[in-house]
Coordinates of C-alpha atoms in Angstrom, one line a residue:
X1 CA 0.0 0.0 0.0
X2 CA 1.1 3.1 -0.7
X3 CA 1.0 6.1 1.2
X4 CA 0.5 9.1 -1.1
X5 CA -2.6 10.2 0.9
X6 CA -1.8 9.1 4.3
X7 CA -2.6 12.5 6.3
X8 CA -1.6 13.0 9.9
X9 CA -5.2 13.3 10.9
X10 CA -8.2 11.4 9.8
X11 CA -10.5 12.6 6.6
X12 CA -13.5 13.2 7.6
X13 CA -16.1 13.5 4.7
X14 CA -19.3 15.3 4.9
X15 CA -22.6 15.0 2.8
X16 CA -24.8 17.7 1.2
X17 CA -28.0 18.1 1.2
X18 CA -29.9 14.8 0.8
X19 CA -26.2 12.7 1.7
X20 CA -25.8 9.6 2.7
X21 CA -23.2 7.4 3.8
X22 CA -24.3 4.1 1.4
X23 CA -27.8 3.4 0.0
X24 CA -27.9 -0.5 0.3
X25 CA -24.5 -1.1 -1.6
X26 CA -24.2 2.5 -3.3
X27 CA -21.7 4.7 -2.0
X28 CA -22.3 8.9 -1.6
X29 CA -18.1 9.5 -2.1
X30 CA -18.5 6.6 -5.0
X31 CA -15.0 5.3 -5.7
X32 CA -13.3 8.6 -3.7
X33 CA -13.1 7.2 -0.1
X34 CA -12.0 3.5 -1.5
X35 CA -8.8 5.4 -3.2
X36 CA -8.3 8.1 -0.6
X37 CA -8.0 4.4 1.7
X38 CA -5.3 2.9 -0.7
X39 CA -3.6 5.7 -0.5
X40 CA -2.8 5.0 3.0
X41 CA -5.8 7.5 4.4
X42 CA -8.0 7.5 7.6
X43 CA -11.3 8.5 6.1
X44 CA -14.5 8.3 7.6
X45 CA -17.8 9.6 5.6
X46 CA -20.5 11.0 8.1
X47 CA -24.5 11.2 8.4
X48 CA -26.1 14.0 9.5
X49 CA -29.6 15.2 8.7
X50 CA -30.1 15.2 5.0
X51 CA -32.6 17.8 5.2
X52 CA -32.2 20.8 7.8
X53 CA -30.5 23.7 8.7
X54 CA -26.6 23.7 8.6
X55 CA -26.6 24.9 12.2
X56 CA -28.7 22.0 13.0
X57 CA -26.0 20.0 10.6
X58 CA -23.4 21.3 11.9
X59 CA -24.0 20.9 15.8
X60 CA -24.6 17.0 14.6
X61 CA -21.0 16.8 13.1
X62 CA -19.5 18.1 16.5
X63 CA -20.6 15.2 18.0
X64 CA -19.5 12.8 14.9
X65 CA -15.9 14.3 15.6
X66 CA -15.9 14.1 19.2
X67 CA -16.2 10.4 18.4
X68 CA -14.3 10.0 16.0
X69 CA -11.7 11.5 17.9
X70 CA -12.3 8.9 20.8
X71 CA -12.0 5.8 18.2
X72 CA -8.8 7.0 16.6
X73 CA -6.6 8.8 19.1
X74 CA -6.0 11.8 16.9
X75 CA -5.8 15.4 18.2
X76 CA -7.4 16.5 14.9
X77 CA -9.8 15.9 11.8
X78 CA -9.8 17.2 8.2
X79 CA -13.2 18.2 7.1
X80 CA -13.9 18.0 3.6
X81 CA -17.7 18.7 2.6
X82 CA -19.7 18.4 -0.8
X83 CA -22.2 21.8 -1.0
X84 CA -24.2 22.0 2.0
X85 CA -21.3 20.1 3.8
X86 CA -18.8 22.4 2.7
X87 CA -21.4 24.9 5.5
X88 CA -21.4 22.1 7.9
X89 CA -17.9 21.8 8.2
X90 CA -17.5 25.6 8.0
X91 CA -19.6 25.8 11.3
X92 CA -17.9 22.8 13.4
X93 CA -14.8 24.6 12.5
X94 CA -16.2 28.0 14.0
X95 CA -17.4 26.8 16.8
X96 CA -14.5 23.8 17.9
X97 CA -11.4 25.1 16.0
X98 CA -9.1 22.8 18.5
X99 CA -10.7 19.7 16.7
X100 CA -10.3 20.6 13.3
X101 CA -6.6 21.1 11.1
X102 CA -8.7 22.1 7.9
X103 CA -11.9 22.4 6.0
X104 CA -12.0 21.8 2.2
X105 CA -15.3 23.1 0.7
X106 CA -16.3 21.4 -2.6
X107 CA -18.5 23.0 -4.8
X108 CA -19.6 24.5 -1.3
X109 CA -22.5 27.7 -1.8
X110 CA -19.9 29.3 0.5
X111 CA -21.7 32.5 -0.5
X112 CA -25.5 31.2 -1.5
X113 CA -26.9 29.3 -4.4
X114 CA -28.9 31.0 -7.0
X115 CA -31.0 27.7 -7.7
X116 CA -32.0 28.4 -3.9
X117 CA -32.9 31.7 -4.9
X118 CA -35.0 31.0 -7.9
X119 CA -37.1 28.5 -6.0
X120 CA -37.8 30.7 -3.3
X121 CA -38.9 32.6 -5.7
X122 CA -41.3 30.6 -8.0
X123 CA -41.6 27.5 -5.7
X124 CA -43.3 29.1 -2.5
X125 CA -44.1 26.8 0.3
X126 CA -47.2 28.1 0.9
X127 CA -48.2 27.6 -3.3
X128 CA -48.9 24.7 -4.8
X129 CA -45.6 24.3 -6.5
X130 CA -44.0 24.9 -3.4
X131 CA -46.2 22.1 -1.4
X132 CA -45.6 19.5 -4.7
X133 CA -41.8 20.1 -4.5
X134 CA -41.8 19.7 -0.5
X135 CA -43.5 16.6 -0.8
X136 CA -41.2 15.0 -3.3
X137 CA -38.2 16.3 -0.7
X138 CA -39.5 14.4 2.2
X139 CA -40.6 11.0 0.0
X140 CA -37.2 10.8 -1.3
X141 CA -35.3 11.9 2.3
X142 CA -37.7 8.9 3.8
X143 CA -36.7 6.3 1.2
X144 CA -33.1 7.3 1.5
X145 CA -33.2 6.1 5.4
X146 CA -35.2 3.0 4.2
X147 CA -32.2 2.3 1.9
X148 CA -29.0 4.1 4.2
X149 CA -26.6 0.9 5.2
X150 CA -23.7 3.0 6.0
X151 CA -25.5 4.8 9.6
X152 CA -26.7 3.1 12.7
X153 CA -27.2 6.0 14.4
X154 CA -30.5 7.9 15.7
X155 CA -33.2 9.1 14.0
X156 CA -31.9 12.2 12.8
X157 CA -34.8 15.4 12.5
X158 CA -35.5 17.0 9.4
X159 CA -36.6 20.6 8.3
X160 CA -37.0 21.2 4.5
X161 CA -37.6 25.1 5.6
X162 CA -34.8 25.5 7.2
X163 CA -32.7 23.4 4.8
X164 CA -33.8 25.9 2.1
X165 CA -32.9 28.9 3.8
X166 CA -29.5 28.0 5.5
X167 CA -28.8 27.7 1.0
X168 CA -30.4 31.0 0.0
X169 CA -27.8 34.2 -1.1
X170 CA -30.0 35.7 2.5
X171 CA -29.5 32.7 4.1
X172 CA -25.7 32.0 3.6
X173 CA -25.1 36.3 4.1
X174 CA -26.4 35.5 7.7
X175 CA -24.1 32.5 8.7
X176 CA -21.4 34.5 7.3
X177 CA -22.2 37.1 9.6
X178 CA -21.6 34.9 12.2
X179 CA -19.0 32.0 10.6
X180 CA -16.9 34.1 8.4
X181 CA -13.6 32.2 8.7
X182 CA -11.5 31.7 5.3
X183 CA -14.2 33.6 3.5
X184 CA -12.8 36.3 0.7
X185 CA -12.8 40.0 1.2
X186 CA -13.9 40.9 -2.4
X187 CA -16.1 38.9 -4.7
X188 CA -14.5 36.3 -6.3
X189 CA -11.0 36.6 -4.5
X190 CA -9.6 33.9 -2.6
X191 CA -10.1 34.5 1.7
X192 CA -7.1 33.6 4.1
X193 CA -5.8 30.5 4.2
X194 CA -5.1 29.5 8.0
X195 CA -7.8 31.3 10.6
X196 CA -7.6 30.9 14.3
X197 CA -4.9 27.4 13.4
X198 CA -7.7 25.8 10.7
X199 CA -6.5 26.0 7.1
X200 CA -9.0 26.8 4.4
X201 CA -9.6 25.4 1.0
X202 CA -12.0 25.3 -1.8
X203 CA -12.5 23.7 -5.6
X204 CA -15.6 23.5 -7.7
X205 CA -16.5 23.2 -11.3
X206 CA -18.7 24.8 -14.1
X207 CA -20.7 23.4 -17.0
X208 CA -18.8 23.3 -20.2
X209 CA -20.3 22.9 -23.3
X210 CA -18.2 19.9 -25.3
X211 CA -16.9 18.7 -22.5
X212 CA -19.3 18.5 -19.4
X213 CA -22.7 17.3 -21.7
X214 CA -20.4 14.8 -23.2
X215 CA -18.7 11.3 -22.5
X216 CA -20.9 9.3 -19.8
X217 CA -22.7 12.3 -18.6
X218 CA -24.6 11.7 -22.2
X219 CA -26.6 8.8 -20.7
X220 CA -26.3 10.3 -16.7
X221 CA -30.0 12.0 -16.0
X222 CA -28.0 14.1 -12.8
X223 CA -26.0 15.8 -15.4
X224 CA -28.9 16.6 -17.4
X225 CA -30.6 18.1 -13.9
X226 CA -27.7 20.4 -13.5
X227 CA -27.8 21.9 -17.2
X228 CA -31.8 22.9 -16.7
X229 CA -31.0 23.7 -13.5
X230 CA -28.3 26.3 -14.7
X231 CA -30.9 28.0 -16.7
X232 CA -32.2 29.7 -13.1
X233 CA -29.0 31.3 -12.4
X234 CA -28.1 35.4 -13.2
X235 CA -25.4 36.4 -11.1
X236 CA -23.1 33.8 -12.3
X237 CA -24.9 32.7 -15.7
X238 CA -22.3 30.7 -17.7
X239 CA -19.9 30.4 -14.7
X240 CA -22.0 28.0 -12.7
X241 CA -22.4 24.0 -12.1
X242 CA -26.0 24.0 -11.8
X243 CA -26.3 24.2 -8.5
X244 CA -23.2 26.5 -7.2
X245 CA -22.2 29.8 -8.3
X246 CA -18.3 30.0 -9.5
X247 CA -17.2 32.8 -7.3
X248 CA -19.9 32.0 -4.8
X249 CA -17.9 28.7 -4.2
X250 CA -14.7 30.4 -3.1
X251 CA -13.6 29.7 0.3
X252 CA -9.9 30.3 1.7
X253 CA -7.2 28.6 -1.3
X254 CA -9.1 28.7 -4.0
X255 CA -7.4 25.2 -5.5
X256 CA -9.5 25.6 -8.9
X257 CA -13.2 27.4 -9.7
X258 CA -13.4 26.3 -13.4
X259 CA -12.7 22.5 -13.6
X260 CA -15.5 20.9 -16.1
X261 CA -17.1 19.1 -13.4
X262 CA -21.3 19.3 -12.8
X263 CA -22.2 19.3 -8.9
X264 CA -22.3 15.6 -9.1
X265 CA -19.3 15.2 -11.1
X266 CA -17.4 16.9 -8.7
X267 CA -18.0 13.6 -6.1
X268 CA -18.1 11.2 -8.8
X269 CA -22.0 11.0 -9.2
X270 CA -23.8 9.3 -10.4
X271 CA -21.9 5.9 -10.6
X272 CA -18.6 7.7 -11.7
X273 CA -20.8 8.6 -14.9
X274 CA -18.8 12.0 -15.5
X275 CA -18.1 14.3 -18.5
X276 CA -15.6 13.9 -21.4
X277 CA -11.7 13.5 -19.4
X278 CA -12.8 14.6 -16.0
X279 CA -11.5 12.6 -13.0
X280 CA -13.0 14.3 -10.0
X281 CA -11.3 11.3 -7.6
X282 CA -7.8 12.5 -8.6
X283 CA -9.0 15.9 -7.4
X284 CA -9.2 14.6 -4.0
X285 CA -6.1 12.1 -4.0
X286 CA -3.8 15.7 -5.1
X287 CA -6.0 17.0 -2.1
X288 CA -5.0 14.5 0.3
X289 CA -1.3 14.7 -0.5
X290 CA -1.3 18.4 -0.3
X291 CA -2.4 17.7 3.3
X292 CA -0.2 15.7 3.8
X293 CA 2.9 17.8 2.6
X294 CA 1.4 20.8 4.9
X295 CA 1.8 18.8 8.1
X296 CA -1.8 18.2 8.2

């Protein structure tokens, strides 16, 4: 075994919204955790609420660490979070920065997401769009903990409101209020690196025509979600993945804003179905070592 990506402390990865640790067989980091393991890695991929605020998340993952912690005899625990988890781990960071060496934010709406915006907008809770889409959020978070394998854990609460706010442009302005750690001073700049001893980083991709609508994302239905999904965004129209905003993803080192990678891509999704040359799991292997080399 090699050990390219064995960090000093543990990898701990967090879910976005509607994560998971493994649906029956079916892995949320599919094929990254395996490699990031071969490599020599402690990695450990977390559940917390699927669905709720990233306070709510957040406060969930303390407790996740604590353990983890307990089990491994480290001092410390790299966070690295997909979207909603790149907020989670942003806030565990804030609040216990003696338990955490870093925080990588993937494709993390470090700064809102315009699709967030747009349904607030035409998908009101209180309308019947609104009610249709809130119903089709909760049957799919309950199937997922029919199907989750990967978490023994307690029930854990849910709160589509609150999960749709914490990822508004409002929303996200207030945590940062509060949680502004490795976040830039101008738009689209890249924020400090180490705050209060916890290093910052951040990557995430856009949608490139010829490159991210081809190869297997051809016959991958996620991919097609994130180009219609791109259609709702202003700000950042042509700079986004379908979900994230370019700039709005920036958080601490900005490792790379523009690789051709869709919001699923970016974790491998769906089934490591991905656009034309991308390889999001070497992403996080480079990640790993880069760790590594700083000590961390």
């Amino acid at each position: 075994m090699t050990q390219e990506t064995a960090t000093r402390y543990p990898l701990v990865m967090v879910p976005g919204m509607l994560g998971f640790v493994r649906l029956v067989l079916y892995p949320y980091w599919f094929g990254i955790v395996k490699r990031l393991r071969q490599g020599g890695a402690k990695v450990f991929p977390v559940m917390v609420s699927p669905v709720n605020s990233t306070e709510v998340r957040g406060e969930q993952l303390l407790l996740l660490i604590e353990q983890i912690l307990r089990e491994t005899g480290a001092a410390k625990v790299n966070l690295i979070g997909h979207s909603q988890g790149a907020l989670t781990g942003r806030y565990a960071a804030a609040k216990r920065p003696d338990l955490v060496a870093s925080v990588t934010s993937v494709a993390g709406p470090n700064h809102g997401s315009e699709l967030a915006d747009h349904l607030e907008r035409h998908y009101a809770k209180d309308s019947l769009k609104g009610r249709a889409v809130d119903m089709i959020v909760r049957v799919i978070a309950k199937l997922m903990v029919l199907l989750e394998t990967g978490y023994r854990g307690p029930r854990l609460p849910v709160d589509l409101d609150a999960s749709h706010q914490s990822l508004t442009t409002q929303g996200v302005a207030l945590f940062n209020r509060s949680y502004p750690q490795g976040l830039p001073d101008t738009w689209g700049g890249q924020g400090a690196e180490l705050v209060n001893g916890v290093r910052y980083y951040s990557w995430s991709g856009i949608l490139q025509p010829g490159r991210t609508d081809r190869g297997f994302n051809r016959i991958d239905g996620s991919s097609r979600s994130c180009r219609l999904f791109a259609r709702s965004f202003t700000r950042e129209v042509g700079q986004c993945d379908g979900m994230v905003g370019r700039f709005s993803s920036h958080l601490g080192t900005v490792i790379g804003d523009d690789y051709p990678l869709d919001h699923f891509d970016i974790v491998n999704q769906s089934l490591g179905l991905v656009g034309k040359g991308a390889d999001p799991v070497r992403l996080f292997v480079e990640h790993a070592a880069r760790l590594k080399a700083a000590g961390l």
